[in-house]
Amino acid sequence: MACGLGAVILILILVRFEEGPSIPQEDQMKADLARLQAAQQNIQDEIARIRANNQTIPQTLADAGPELTGLEKQITALNAEIARQEAAIATLKKITQQKITQQNTPPAETSDVIAIKRKGEEEYLIGLSVTGKRIAILLDTSASMTNERLVDIIRVKGAGEATRRNQPKWQRGLAALEWLLARLPDNSQVTAVGFAQTARPLGAGDWIGAEDAQGLQTVLADARAITPQGATNLEAGLQAIDTLAPTDLYIITDGLPTKGLANFRQMSRFGDCKALWGKANTISGLCRQRLFVHSVKALAAPITVNIVLLPLEGDAGAMHYFWTWTSGTGGILISPATGWP
């Protein structure tokens, strides 16, 4: 028994019983637990925040809906404007390229019955076209058709016929006549009349076919042989062509008339216009305007009237009266640049 008791004591001495956790380990575990609990709380707070945001997002989207729609419309409009600008730029580039090509290409020869050899098609009366089946042309052959300035008109009145025929404005008037004859429509007819103090036919004095080159050349030759002189009697010219019943009328002139056919002394509105019925050498602008209104009544039937108005110093009212006349008949008024052709 003593040996057994000694053995038990020896065993108790040799065997070391497991000790509980130390105080430092317990503190560490408590700290870890607190940290985990704090992390858990943070996660729960974040979950709560996200849930709260999720509840407000639909309302935020609903509030932003009109603004988003407006922005989308602005974007659509901007895209359309960009497309329009790009198309305009492309068109402009195409036009520019065409102009460059045209500038580098010699003007094509015309197939007109009367060939006009000048500087090319760009020298023509831009904006005026010759139309109609029966076309009448009136060419002003008065003294004022020699020059634009009154002092120059007076200066060449006493000069020789060749000198007066070579004056710049008269040559421009002949060029305008040539242009009109060269642009007659196919299957049309033309007649031409010159008018100053009286009226006279140019060429054969009857209707000439647009394809009759010889007849048209005769009109030109007849006009080139005229020496500008005398007063401007528009009434006489209109009466001469009215009997031929044209469909369209083209007048080459430089201003309002200065002479007429009627007995103006018996008309009250011309009582102070002594240049028309007395011995006065000059006529006022007001009398010329009254005379114009009277003269255009010589056309019995309504026809389309077009006018090539060459410049004349001191006749400011001509542009207004001629434009009113032509626009009222469906025609146009053209006043070429001084350097034309």
CSV table of N, CA and C in Angstrom, one decimal, residues 24-164:
chain,number,residue,atom,x,y,z
A,24,PRO,N,-3.6,37.9,-20.2
A,24,PRO,CA,-3.4,38.6,-21.5
A,24,PRO,C,-4.2,38.0,-22.7
A,25,GLN,N,-4.3,36.8,-22.8
A,25,GLN,CA,-5.1,36.1,-23.8
A,25,GLN,C,-6.5,36.5,-23.7
A,26,GLU,N,-7.1,36.6,-22.6
A,26,GLU,CA,-8.5,36.9,-22.4
A,26,GLU,C,-8.7,38.4,-22.9
A,27,ASP,N,-7.8,39.3,-22.6
A,27,ASP,CA,-7.9,40.6,-23.0
A,27,ASP,C,-7.9,40.7,-24.5
A,28,GLN,N,-7.1,39.9,-25.2
A,28,GLN,CA,-7.0,40.0,-26.6
A,28,GLN,C,-8.3,39.5,-27.3
A,29,MET,N,-8.8,38.5,-26.7
A,29,MET,CA,-10.1,37.9,-27.2
A,29,MET,C,-11.2,38.9,-27.1
A,30,LYS,N,-11.2,39.6,-25.9
A,30,LYS,CA,-12.2,40.6,-25.7
A,30,LYS,C,-12.1,41.7,-26.7
A,31,ALA,N,-10.9,42.1,-27.0
A,31,ALA,CA,-10.6,43.2,-28.0
A,31,ALA,C,-11.1,42.8,-29.4
A,32,ASP,N,-10.7,41.5,-29.7
A,32,ASP,CA,-11.2,41.0,-31.1
A,32,ASP,C,-12.7,41.0,-31.2
A,33,LEU,N,-13.3,40.6,-30.1
A,33,LEU,CA,-14.8,40.5,-30.1
A,33,LEU,C,-15.4,41.9,-30.3
A,34,ALA,N,-14.8,42.9,-29.6
A,34,ALA,CA,-15.3,44.3,-29.7
A,34,ALA,C,-15.1,44.8,-31.1
A,35,ARG,N,-14.0,44.4,-31.7
A,35,ARG,CA,-13.7,44.9,-33.1
A,35,ARG,C,-14.7,44.3,-34.1
A,36,LEU,N,-14.9,43.0,-33.9
A,36,LEU,CA,-15.9,42.3,-34.8
A,36,LEU,C,-17.3,42.9,-34.6
A,37,GLN,N,-17.6,43.2,-33.3
A,37,GLN,CA,-18.9,43.8,-33.1
A,37,GLN,C,-19.1,45.2,-33.7
A,38,ALA,N,-18.0,45.9,-33.7
A,38,ALA,CA,-18.0,47.3,-34.3
A,38,ALA,C,-18.1,47.1,-35.9
A,39,ALA,N,-17.4,46.1,-36.4
A,39,ALA,CA,-17.4,45.9,-37.9
A,39,ALA,C,-18.8,45.5,-38.3
A,40,GLN,N,-19.4,44.7,-37.4
A,40,GLN,CA,-20.8,44.2,-37.7
A,40,GLN,C,-21.7,45.4,-37.7
A,41,GLN,N,-21.5,46.3,-36.7
A,41,GLN,CA,-22.4,47.5,-36.6
A,41,GLN,C,-22.2,48.4,-37.8
A,42,ASN,N,-21.0,48.5,-38.3
A,42,ASN,CA,-20.7,49.4,-39.5
A,42,ASN,C,-21.4,48.8,-40.7
A,43,ILE,N,-21.3,47.4,-40.8
A,43,ILE,CA,-22.0,46.8,-41.9
A,43,ILE,C,-23.5,47.0,-41.9
A,44,GLN,N,-24.0,46.9,-40.7
A,44,GLN,CA,-25.5,47.1,-40.5
A,44,GLN,C,-25.9,48.5,-40.9
A,45,ASP,N,-25.0,49.5,-40.4
A,45,ASP,CA,-25.3,50.9,-40.8
A,45,ASP,C,-25.2,51.2,-42.3
A,46,GLU,N,-24.2,50.5,-42.9
A,46,GLU,CA,-24.1,50.7,-44.4
A,46,GLU,C,-25.3,50.1,-45.1
A,47,ILE,N,-25.8,48.9,-44.6
A,47,ILE,CA,-27.0,48.3,-45.2
A,47,ILE,C,-28.2,49.2,-45.0
A,48,ALA,N,-28.3,49.8,-43.9
A,48,ALA,CA,-29.4,50.7,-43.6
A,48,ALA,C,-29.3,52.0,-44.6
A,49,ARG,N,-28.1,52.5,-44.8
A,49,ARG,CA,-27.9,53.6,-45.6
A,49,ARG,C,-28.3,53.3,-47.1
A,50,ILE,N,-27.8,52.1,-47.5
A,50,ILE,CA,-28.1,51.7,-48.9
A,50,ILE,C,-29.6,51.5,-49.1
A,51,ARG,N,-30.3,50.9,-48.1
A,51,ARG,CA,-31.7,50.8,-48.2
A,51,ARG,C,-32.4,52.1,-48.2
A,52,ALA,N,-31.9,53.1,-47.4
A,52,ALA,CA,-32.5,54.4,-47.5
A,52,ALA,C,-32.3,55.1,-48.8
A,53,ASN,N,-31.1,54.9,-49.4
A,53,ASN,CA,-30.9,55.5,-50.8
A,53,ASN,C,-31.7,54.8,-51.8
A,54,ASN,N,-31.9,53.5,-51.7
A,54,ASN,CA,-32.8,52.8,-52.7
A,54,ASN,C,-34.2,53.3,-52.6
A,55,GLN,N,-34.6,53.7,-51.5
A,55,GLN,CA,-36.0,54.3,-51.4
A,55,GLN,C,-36.1,55.7,-52.0
A,56,THR,N,-35.0,56.5,-52.0
A,56,THR,CA,-35.1,57.8,-52.6
A,56,THR,C,-34.7,57.9,-54.1
A,57,ILE,N,-34.0,56.8,-54.6
A,57,ILE,CA,-33.6,56.8,-56.0
A,57,ILE,C,-34.8,57.0,-57.0
A,58,PRO,N,-35.9,56.2,-56.8
A,58,PRO,CA,-37.1,56.4,-57.7
A,58,PRO,C,-37.6,57.8,-57.8
A,59,GLN,N,-37.7,58.5,-56.6
A,59,GLN,CA,-38.2,59.8,-56.6
A,59,GLN,C,-37.2,60.8,-57.3
A,60,THR,N,-35.9,60.5,-57.1
A,60,THR,CA,-34.8,61.4,-57.7
A,60,THR,C,-34.9,61.2,-59.2
A,61,LEU,N,-35.1,60.0,-59.7
A,61,LEU,CA,-35.2,59.8,-61.1
A,61,LEU,C,-36.5,60.4,-61.7
A,62,ALA,N,-37.5,60.4,-60.9
A,62,ALA,CA,-38.8,61.0,-61.4
A,62,ALA,C,-38.6,62.5,-61.4
A,63,ASP,N,-37.9,63.1,-60.4
A,63,ASP,CA,-37.7,64.5,-60.5
A,63,ASP,C,-36.8,64.9,-61.6
A,64,ALA,N,-35.8,64.1,-61.9
A,64,ALA,CA,-34.9,64.4,-63.0
A,64,ALA,C,-35.4,64.1,-64.4
A,65,GLY,N,-36.6,63.5,-64.5
A,65,GLY,CA,-37.1,63.0,-65.8
A,65,GLY,C,-37.3,64.2,-66.8
A,66,PRO,N,-38.0,65.3,-66.4
A,66,PRO,CA,-38.2,66.4,-67.4
A,66,PRO,C,-36.9,67.0,-67.8
A,67,GLU,N,-35.9,67.1,-66.9
A,67,GLU,CA,-34.6,67.7,-67.3
A,67,GLU,C,-33.9,66.8,-68.2
A,68,LEU,N,-33.9,65.5,-68.0
A,68,LEU,CA,-33.3,64.5,-68.9
A,68,LEU,C,-33.9,64.6,-70.3
A,69,THR,N,-35.3,64.7,-70.3
A,69,THR,CA,-36.0,64.8,-71.6
A,69,THR,C,-35.6,66.0,-72.3
A,70,GLY,N,-35.5,67.2,-71.6
A,70,GLY,CA,-35.0,68.4,-72.2
A,70,GLY,C,-33.6,68.3,-72.8
A,71,LEU,N,-32.7,67.6,-72.0
A,71,LEU,CA,-31.4,67.5,-72.5
A,71,LEU,C,-31.3,66.6,-73.7
A,72,GLU,N,-32.1,65.5,-73.7
A,72,GLU,CA,-32.2,64.6,-74.9
A,72,GLU,C,-32.7,65.4,-76.1
A,73,LYS,N,-33.7,66.3,-76.0
A,73,LYS,CA,-34.2,67.1,-77.1
A,73,LYS,C,-33.1,68.0,-77.6
A,74,GLN,N,-32.3,68.6,-76.7
A,74,GLN,CA,-31.2,69.5,-77.1
A,74,GLN,C,-30.2,68.8,-77.8
A,75,ILE,N,-29.9,67.5,-77.4
A,75,ILE,CA,-28.9,66.7,-78.1
A,75,ILE,C,-29.3,66.4,-79.5
A,76,THR,N,-30.6,66.0,-79.6
A,76,THR,CA,-31.2,65.7,-80.9
A,76,THR,C,-31.1,66.9,-81.8
A,77,ALA,N,-31.5,68.1,-81.3
A,77,ALA,CA,-31.4,69.3,-82.1
A,77,ALA,C,-30.0,69.6,-82.5
A,78,LEU,N,-29.1,69.5,-81.6
A,78,LEU,CA,-27.7,69.7,-81.9
A,78,LEU,C,-27.2,68.8,-83.0
A,79,ASN,N,-27.6,67.5,-82.9
A,79,ASN,CA,-27.1,66.6,-83.9
A,79,ASN,C,-27.7,66.9,-85.3
A,80,ALA,N,-29.0,67.4,-85.3
A,80,ALA,CA,-29.6,67.8,-86.6
A,80,ALA,C,-28.9,69.0,-87.1
A,81,GLU,N,-28.6,70.0,-86.3
A,81,GLU,CA,-27.9,71.2,-86.7
A,81,GLU,C,-26.5,70.9,-87.2
A,82,ILE,N,-25.8,69.9,-86.6
A,82,ILE,CA,-24.5,69.5,-87.0
A,82,ILE,C,-24.6,68.9,-88.4
A,83,ALA,N,-25.6,68.0,-88.6
A,83,ALA,CA,-25.8,67.4,-89.9
A,83,ALA,C,-26.1,68.4,-91.0
A,84,ARG,N,-27.0,69.4,-90.6
A,84,ARG,CA,-27.3,70.5,-91.6
A,84,ARG,C,-26.1,71.3,-92.0
A,85,GLN,N,-25.2,71.6,-91.0
A,85,GLN,CA,-24.0,72.4,-91.2
A,85,GLN,C,-23.0,71.6,-92.1
A,86,GLU,N,-22.9,70.3,-91.8
A,86,GLU,CA,-22.1,69.4,-92.6
A,86,GLU,C,-22.6,69.4,-94.1
A,87,ALA,N,-23.9,69.3,-94.2
A,87,ALA,CA,-24.5,69.2,-95.6
A,87,ALA,C,-24.2,70.6,-96.3
A,88,ALA,N,-24.4,71.7,-95.6
A,88,ALA,CA,-24.1,73.0,-96.2
A,88,ALA,C,-22.7,73.1,-96.6
A,89,ILE,N,-21.8,72.7,-95.8
A,89,ILE,CA,-20.3,72.8,-96.1
A,89,ILE,C,-20.0,71.9,-97.3
A,90,ALA,N,-20.6,70.7,-97.4
A,90,ALA,CA,-20.4,69.9,-98.5
A,90,ALA,C,-20.9,70.5,-99.8
A,91,THR,N,-22.1,71.1,-99.7
A,91,THR,CA,-22.7,71.8,-100.9
A,91,THR,C,-21.8,73.0,-101.3
A,92,LEU,N,-21.3,73.8,-100.3
A,92,LEU,CA,-20.5,74.9,-100.6
A,92,LEU,C,-19.2,74.4,-101.3
A,93,LYS,N,-18.6,73.4,-100.8
A,93,LYS,CA,-17.4,72.8,-101.4
A,93,LYS,C,-17.7,72.4,-102.9
A,94,LYS,N,-18.9,71.8,-103.1
A,94,LYS,CA,-19.2,71.4,-104.4
A,94,LYS,C,-19.4,72.6,-105.4
A,95,ILE,N,-20.1,73.6,-104.9
A,95,ILE,CA,-20.3,74.8,-105.7
A,95,ILE,C,-18.9,75.5,-106.0
A,96,THR,N,-18.1,75.6,-105.0
A,96,THR,CA,-16.8,76.2,-105.1
A,96,THR,C,-16.0,75.4,-106.2
A,97,GLN,N,-16.0,74.1,-106.1
A,97,GLN,CA,-15.3,73.3,-107.1
A,97,GLN,C,-15.8,73.5,-108.5
A,98,GLN,N,-17.2,73.6,-108.6
A,98,GLN,CA,-17.8,73.9,-109.9
A,98,GLN,C,-17.3,75.2,-110.5
A,99,LYS,N,-17.3,76.2,-109.6
A,99,LYS,CA,-16.9,77.6,-110.1
A,99,LYS,C,-15.4,77.5,-110.5
A,100,ILE,N,-14.6,76.8,-109.7
A,100,ILE,CA,-13.2,76.7,-110.1
A,100,ILE,C,-13.0,76.1,-111.5
A,101,THR,N,-13.9,75.0,-111.7
A,101,THR,CA,-13.8,74.3,-112.9
A,101,THR,C,-14.3,75.2,-114.1
A,102,GLN,N,-15.4,75.9,-113.8
A,102,GLN,CA,-15.9,76.8,-114.9
A,102,GLN,C,-14.9,77.9,-115.2
A,103,GLN,N,-14.2,78.4,-114.2
A,103,GLN,CA,-13.2,79.5,-114.5
A,103,GLN,C,-12.1,79.0,-115.3
A,104,ASN,N,-11.8,77.7,-115.1
A,104,ASN,CA,-10.7,77.1,-115.9
A,104,ASN,C,-11.1,76.6,-117.2
A,105,THR,N,-12.4,76.6,-117.5
A,105,THR,CA,-12.9,76.1,-118.8
A,105,THR,C,-13.3,77.2,-119.7
A,106,PRO,N,-12.8,77.3,-120.9
A,106,PRO,CA,-13.2,78.4,-121.8
A,106,PRO,C,-14.7,78.4,-122.1
A,107,PRO,N,-15.4,79.6,-122.2
A,107,PRO,CA,-16.8,79.6,-122.5
A,107,PRO,C,-17.1,78.9,-123.8
A,108,ALA,N,-18.2,78.2,-123.7
A,108,ALA,CA,-18.6,77.4,-124.9
A,108,ALA,C,-19.1,78.4,-126.0
A,109,GLU,N,-18.9,78.0,-127.2
A,109,GLU,CA,-19.4,78.8,-128.3
A,109,GLU,C,-20.9,78.7,-128.4
A,110,THR,N,-21.6,79.8,-128.7
A,110,THR,CA,-23.0,79.8,-128.8
A,110,THR,C,-23.4,79.3,-130.2
A,111,SER,N,-24.7,78.8,-130.2
A,111,SER,CA,-25.3,78.4,-131.5
A,111,SER,C,-26.2,79.4,-132.0
A,112,ASP,N,-26.1,80.7,-131.6
A,112,ASP,CA,-27.0,81.7,-132.0
A,112,ASP,C,-26.9,82.0,-133.5
A,113,VAL,N,-28.0,82.4,-134.1
A,113,VAL,CA,-28.0,82.8,-135.5
A,113,VAL,C,-27.0,83.9,-135.8
A,114,ILE,N,-27.0,84.9,-134.8
A,114,ILE,CA,-26.0,86.0,-134.9
A,114,ILE,C,-24.9,85.7,-133.9
A,115,ALA,N,-23.7,85.5,-134.3
A,115,ALA,CA,-22.6,85.2,-133.4
A,115,ALA,C,-22.1,86.4,-132.8
A,116,ILE,N,-22.0,86.5,-131.5
A,116,ILE,CA,-21.4,87.6,-130.8
A,116,ILE,C,-20.0,87.2,-130.2
A,117,LYS,N,-19.0,87.8,-130.8
A,117,LYS,CA,-17.7,87.5,-130.4
A,117,LYS,C,-17.1,88.6,-129.5
A,118,ARG,N,-17.3,88.4,-128.2
A,118,ARG,CA,-16.8,89.4,-127.2
A,118,ARG,C,-15.9,88.7,-126.3
A,119,LYS,N,-16.1,88.9,-125.0
A,119,LYS,CA,-15.2,88.2,-124.0
A,119,LYS,C,-15.8,87.0,-123.4
A,120,GLY,N,-16.9,86.5,-123.9
A,120,GLY,CA,-17.5,85.3,-123.4
A,120,GLY,C,-18.9,85.5,-122.9
A,121,GLU,N,-19.6,84.4,-122.5
A,121,GLU,CA,-21.0,84.5,-122.1
A,121,GLU,C,-21.2,85.4,-120.9
A,122,GLU,N,-20.2,85.6,-120.1
A,122,GLU,CA,-20.3,86.4,-118.9
A,122,GLU,C,-20.6,87.9,-119.2
A,123,GLU,N,-20.4,88.3,-120.5
A,123,GLU,CA,-20.6,89.7,-120.9
A,123,GLU,C,-22.0,90.0,-121.2
A,124,TYR,N,-22.9,89.0,-121.1
A,124,TYR,CA,-24.3,89.2,-121.5
A,124,TYR,C,-25.1,89.9,-120.5
A,125,LEU,N,-26.3,90.3,-120.8
A,125,LEU,CA,-27.2,91.1,-119.9
A,125,LEU,C,-27.8,90.1,-118.9
A,126,ILE,N,-27.1,89.9,-117.8
A,126,ILE,CA,-27.5,88.9,-116.8
A,126,ILE,C,-28.9,89.3,-116.2
A,127,GLY,N,-29.8,88.4,-116.2
A,127,GLY,CA,-31.2,88.7,-115.6
A,127,GLY,C,-32.2,88.9,-116.6
A,128,LEU,N,-31.8,89.1,-117.9
A,128,LEU,CA,-32.8,89.4,-118.9
A,128,LEU,C,-32.8,88.2,-119.9
A,129,SER,N,-34.0,87.7,-120.2
A,129,SER,CA,-34.1,86.7,-121.2
A,129,SER,C,-35.1,87.1,-122.2
A,130,VAL,N,-34.9,86.6,-123.4
A,130,VAL,CA,-35.8,87.0,-124.6
A,130,VAL,C,-36.8,85.9,-124.7
A,131,THR,N,-38.1,86.3,-124.6
A,131,THR,CA,-39.2,85.3,-124.7
A,131,THR,C,-40.3,85.9,-125.5
A,132,GLY,N,-41.2,85.0,-126.0
A,132,GLY,CA,-42.3,85.5,-126.8
A,132,GLY,C,-42.4,84.9,-128.2
A,133,LYS,N,-43.5,84.9,-128.8
A,133,LYS,CA,-43.7,84.5,-130.1
A,133,LYS,C,-43.5,85.6,-131.2
A,134,ARG,N,-44.0,86.7,-130.9
A,134,ARG,CA,-43.9,87.9,-131.8
A,134,ARG,C,-43.3,89.0,-131.0
A,135,ILE,N,-42.0,89.2,-131.2
A,135,ILE,CA,-41.2,90.1,-130.4
A,135,ILE,C,-40.9,91.4,-131.1
A,136,ALA,N,-41.3,92.5,-130.5
A,136,ALA,CA,-41.0,93.8,-131.1
A,136,ALA,C,-39.8,94.5,-130.3
A,137,ILE,N,-38.9,95.2,-131.0
A,137,ILE,CA,-37.8,95.8,-130.3
A,137,ILE,C,-37.8,97.3,-130.7
A,138,LEU,N,-37.8,98.2,-129.8
A,138,LEU,CA,-37.7,99.6,-130.0
A,138,LEU,C,-36.3,100.1,-129.6
A,139,LEU,N,-35.6,100.8,-130.5
A,139,LEU,CA,-34.3,101.3,-130.3
A,139,LEU,C,-34.4,102.8,-130.3
A,140,ASP,N,-34.0,103.5,-129.2
A,140,ASP,CA,-34.0,104.9,-129.1
A,140,ASP,C,-32.8,105.4,-129.9
A,141,THR,N,-33.1,106.3,-130.9
A,141,THR,CA,-32.0,106.8,-131.7
A,141,THR,C,-31.9,108.3,-131.6
A,142,SER,N,-32.4,108.9,-130.4
A,142,SER,CA,-32.3,110.3,-130.2
A,142,SER,C,-30.9,110.8,-129.9
A,143,ALA,N,-30.7,112.1,-129.8
A,143,ALA,CA,-29.3,112.7,-129.6
A,143,ALA,C,-28.7,112.3,-128.3
A,144,SER,N,-29.6,112.1,-127.3
A,144,SER,CA,-29.1,111.8,-125.9
A,144,SER,C,-28.4,110.4,-125.9
A,145,MET,N,-28.7,109.6,-126.9
A,145,MET,CA,-28.1,108.2,-126.9
A,145,MET,C,-26.6,108.2,-127.2
A,146,THR,N,-26.0,109.3,-127.4
A,146,THR,CA,-24.6,109.4,-127.7
A,146,THR,C,-23.7,109.2,-126.4
A,147,ASN,N,-24.1,109.9,-125.4
A,147,ASN,CA,-23.3,109.9,-124.2
A,147,ASN,C,-24.2,110.0,-122.9
A,148,GLU,N,-23.5,109.7,-121.8
A,148,GLU,CA,-24.2,109.7,-120.5
A,148,GLU,C,-24.3,111.2,-119.9
A,149,ARG,N,-23.3,111.9,-120.0
A,149,ARG,CA,-23.3,113.3,-119.5
A,149,ARG,C,-23.8,114.3,-120.5
A,150,LEU,N,-24.6,115.3,-120.0
A,150,LEU,CA,-25.2,116.3,-120.8
A,150,LEU,C,-24.2,117.1,-121.6
A,151,VAL,N,-23.1,117.4,-120.9
A,151,VAL,CA,-22.1,118.3,-121.5
A,151,VAL,C,-21.5,117.5,-122.7
A,152,ASP,N,-21.4,116.2,-122.6
A,152,ASP,CA,-20.8,115.5,-123.7
A,152,ASP,C,-21.8,115.3,-124.9
A,153,ILE,N,-23.1,115.2,-124.5
A,153,ILE,CA,-24.1,115.1,-125.5
A,153,ILE,C,-24.2,116.4,-126.3
A,154,ILE,N,-24.1,117.6,-125.6
A,154,ILE,CA,-24.1,118.9,-126.3
A,154,ILE,C,-22.8,119.0,-127.2
A,155,ARG,N,-21.7,118.5,-126.7
A,155,ARG,CA,-20.4,118.7,-127.3
A,155,ARG,C,-20.4,118.0,-128.7
A,156,VAL,N,-21.0,116.8,-128.8
A,156,VAL,CA,-21.0,116.1,-130.1
A,156,VAL,C,-22.1,116.4,-131.0
A,157,LYS,N,-23.1,117.2,-130.6
A,157,LYS,CA,-24.2,117.5,-131.5
A,157,LYS,C,-23.8,118.1,-132.8
A,158,GLY,N,-22.8,118.9,-132.7
A,158,GLY,CA,-22.3,119.6,-134.0
A,158,GLY,C,-21.2,118.8,-134.7
A,159,ALA,N,-20.9,117.6,-134.2
A,159,ALA,CA,-19.8,116.8,-134.8
A,159,ALA,C,-20.3,116.1,-136.0
A,160,GLY,N,-19.4,115.5,-136.7
A,160,GLY,CA,-19.8,114.8,-137.9
A,160,GLY,C,-20.6,113.5,-137.6
A,161,GLU,N,-21.3,112.9,-138.5
A,161,GLU,CA,-22.1,111.8,-138.3
A,161,GLU,C,-21.3,110.6,-137.8
A,162,ALA,N,-20.1,110.4,-138.4
A,162,ALA,CA,-19.3,109.3,-138.0
A,162,ALA,C,-18.9,109.4,-136.5
A,163,THR,N,-18.6,110.6,-136.1
A,163,THR,CA,-18.2,110.8,-134.7
A,163,THR,C,-19.4,110.5,-133.8
A,164,ARG,N,-20.5,111.0,-134.1
A,164,ARG,CA,-21.7,110.7,-133.3
A,164,ARG,C,-22.1,109.2,-133.3
